[in-house]
Amino acid sequence: MKRFSFILASLLMLFTLKLNAQNERVLLFECFTNTGCGPCAQQNPALDALIAANADRVAAIKYHMNWPSANDPMYLHNTADNDSRKGVYNVTSVPHTVVDGIRFGSTPGGLSQNMVNNWLTIESPFEMRLSYEVDEAANTITVHVMGRASTAVEGNVRLYVGVIEKEVHFNSAPGPNGERDFYSVMKKLLPTASGTSLGSMEAGDYFAYTFTWELANIYNNDQLDAIAWIQNHGTKEVYQACKSSENLEPYYANEAMVSDISNVKGANCSGESHPKVLLTNNGSNALTSAELEVVVNGEMLGAVEWSGNLSTFKSETVDLGEFSFPVEEENTLEVRIKSINGGADEASTNDIVTTDFKGAPENVAKVMKLSIRTDNNPQETTWKVTNLWTGEVVLEGGPYEQANHMFTETLEITGDGCYDFTIYDAGGNGLQGGVYGLKASGETLFSGNTFGFSESNEFSYEVTADVDENLNQSVSIYPNPTDGLLNIISQGKQQVSVYNMAGQRVYEGYCEGTLKIDMKRFGCGIYAVKVGDETQRVVVK
């Protein structure tokens, strides 16, 4: 027993020492410049030499501004991200360099090696690792970054990732200041200039992310590189920066992540969902199995067994199957990792991903207006309306012929039901530069443009839970909603059929007097109960 206690105490001490070990700081140099700026041409050589002299401990990124020369090509390649970082520090002149957000903010001529040496002695609360790969065939760069906190950090902490070109050389100067060589040029901030929220972190907290960007405005793919940094968005302090390495060693052997829930409608009246989730291996061991749980509004609906063979940083979209549930006004679908490789995930911080959706608009007007402003490829846009109770496509439209034109169509719903409206883009990029909107009684039900290949939402028309409004006097169905047993009372013999929202018949029988159906065996959700010629919607909780 004493031997066991000693071993346990030793392991805890080693873990504590590892967490509290000093992290070697990497400084972040954010440099603002312009091809028309004379002082930039004068001060950049010394700045570049200082960065090169400290290449292992300084991560640099240069943002090109639109003054004094409005035609700086490296500004025009990504105006949004360049402007965003300018706004973070309220930069009003160039050249201007910011070190670690708060340590230095002035013209780079004021920097020195002694200052760098002093800053490098400041302990960092984070350790980070980063790698990337370029897919020439797909014209993409994928960046993997992970990190761990050694001490607690509070506040609006964010992770930023920058894709840079290490060196850009022009045969003739692109601007009036005569410069032809430019270094650490910012090409893209991932996933956006706003970064990724990490929130407050405790000692030992861990994160891992993968970002992919389709390359644009790159002079030479061989010069591509990536850096990352962790910054307090409120105070502007940069806690740690990170440069890329060819061989990133993961922190854990068995560690997976779920992200990017897809195939979930923004509005739902059917009580049915068929979600998919992205499963990523962030561990050094191959990921060969995982058990995933699906939860809606706090209720665990089922577990899904996945098997495969994912090497480090590889991902696969997992089809989680179809689930039924009672729809609420506001809903949350959650996917979580229960186990991987037959055991526990060694880091649980990224084991849960959620997405929110609303209960569908009810009893919308019979006549609706669909407006579509087409993009440059109108032939790619189509849409359809499906009655989920019957599976029948009741309305459809497109493709269109006229680009960048506003089309308005009148849609008329003729029968009761829960309906699905889906808009498609064959090109997979939504309505870039266009937009769609579906209105009823002057109110917008759904709208959007950045939906990839398709986007689906649901609405209901003339659906009522009152039995006597939908069924004749000779039939009664109760209780509705039900948590299990459904009673049907009829005068005379009536055929009874029950359909799920996919239009599949799950029950068929006859009622002569009284019939009891155990609806719980079909699962939670919304069902269409047909008695004779009449149909009633029934909610199973």
XYZ file of C-alpha atoms in Angstrom, residues 154-155 168 239 275-276 315 395 399 424 440 483 491 525 541:
15
model
C -8.829 34.633 -17.607
C -10.627 36.855 -20.092
C 7.667 37.803 -52.215
C 0.484 35.311 -24.406
C -27.336 14.746 -38.405
C -23.754 14.245 -39.507
C -11.031 13.404 -40.453
C -43.890 22.598 -55.490
C -33.067 26.332 -62.681
C -30.070 23.817 -53.932
C -45.701 34.438 -45.315
C -45.736 9.968 -23.608
C -67.932 4.587 -34.332
C -41.280 12.601 -32.616
C -42.757 12.888 -26.088
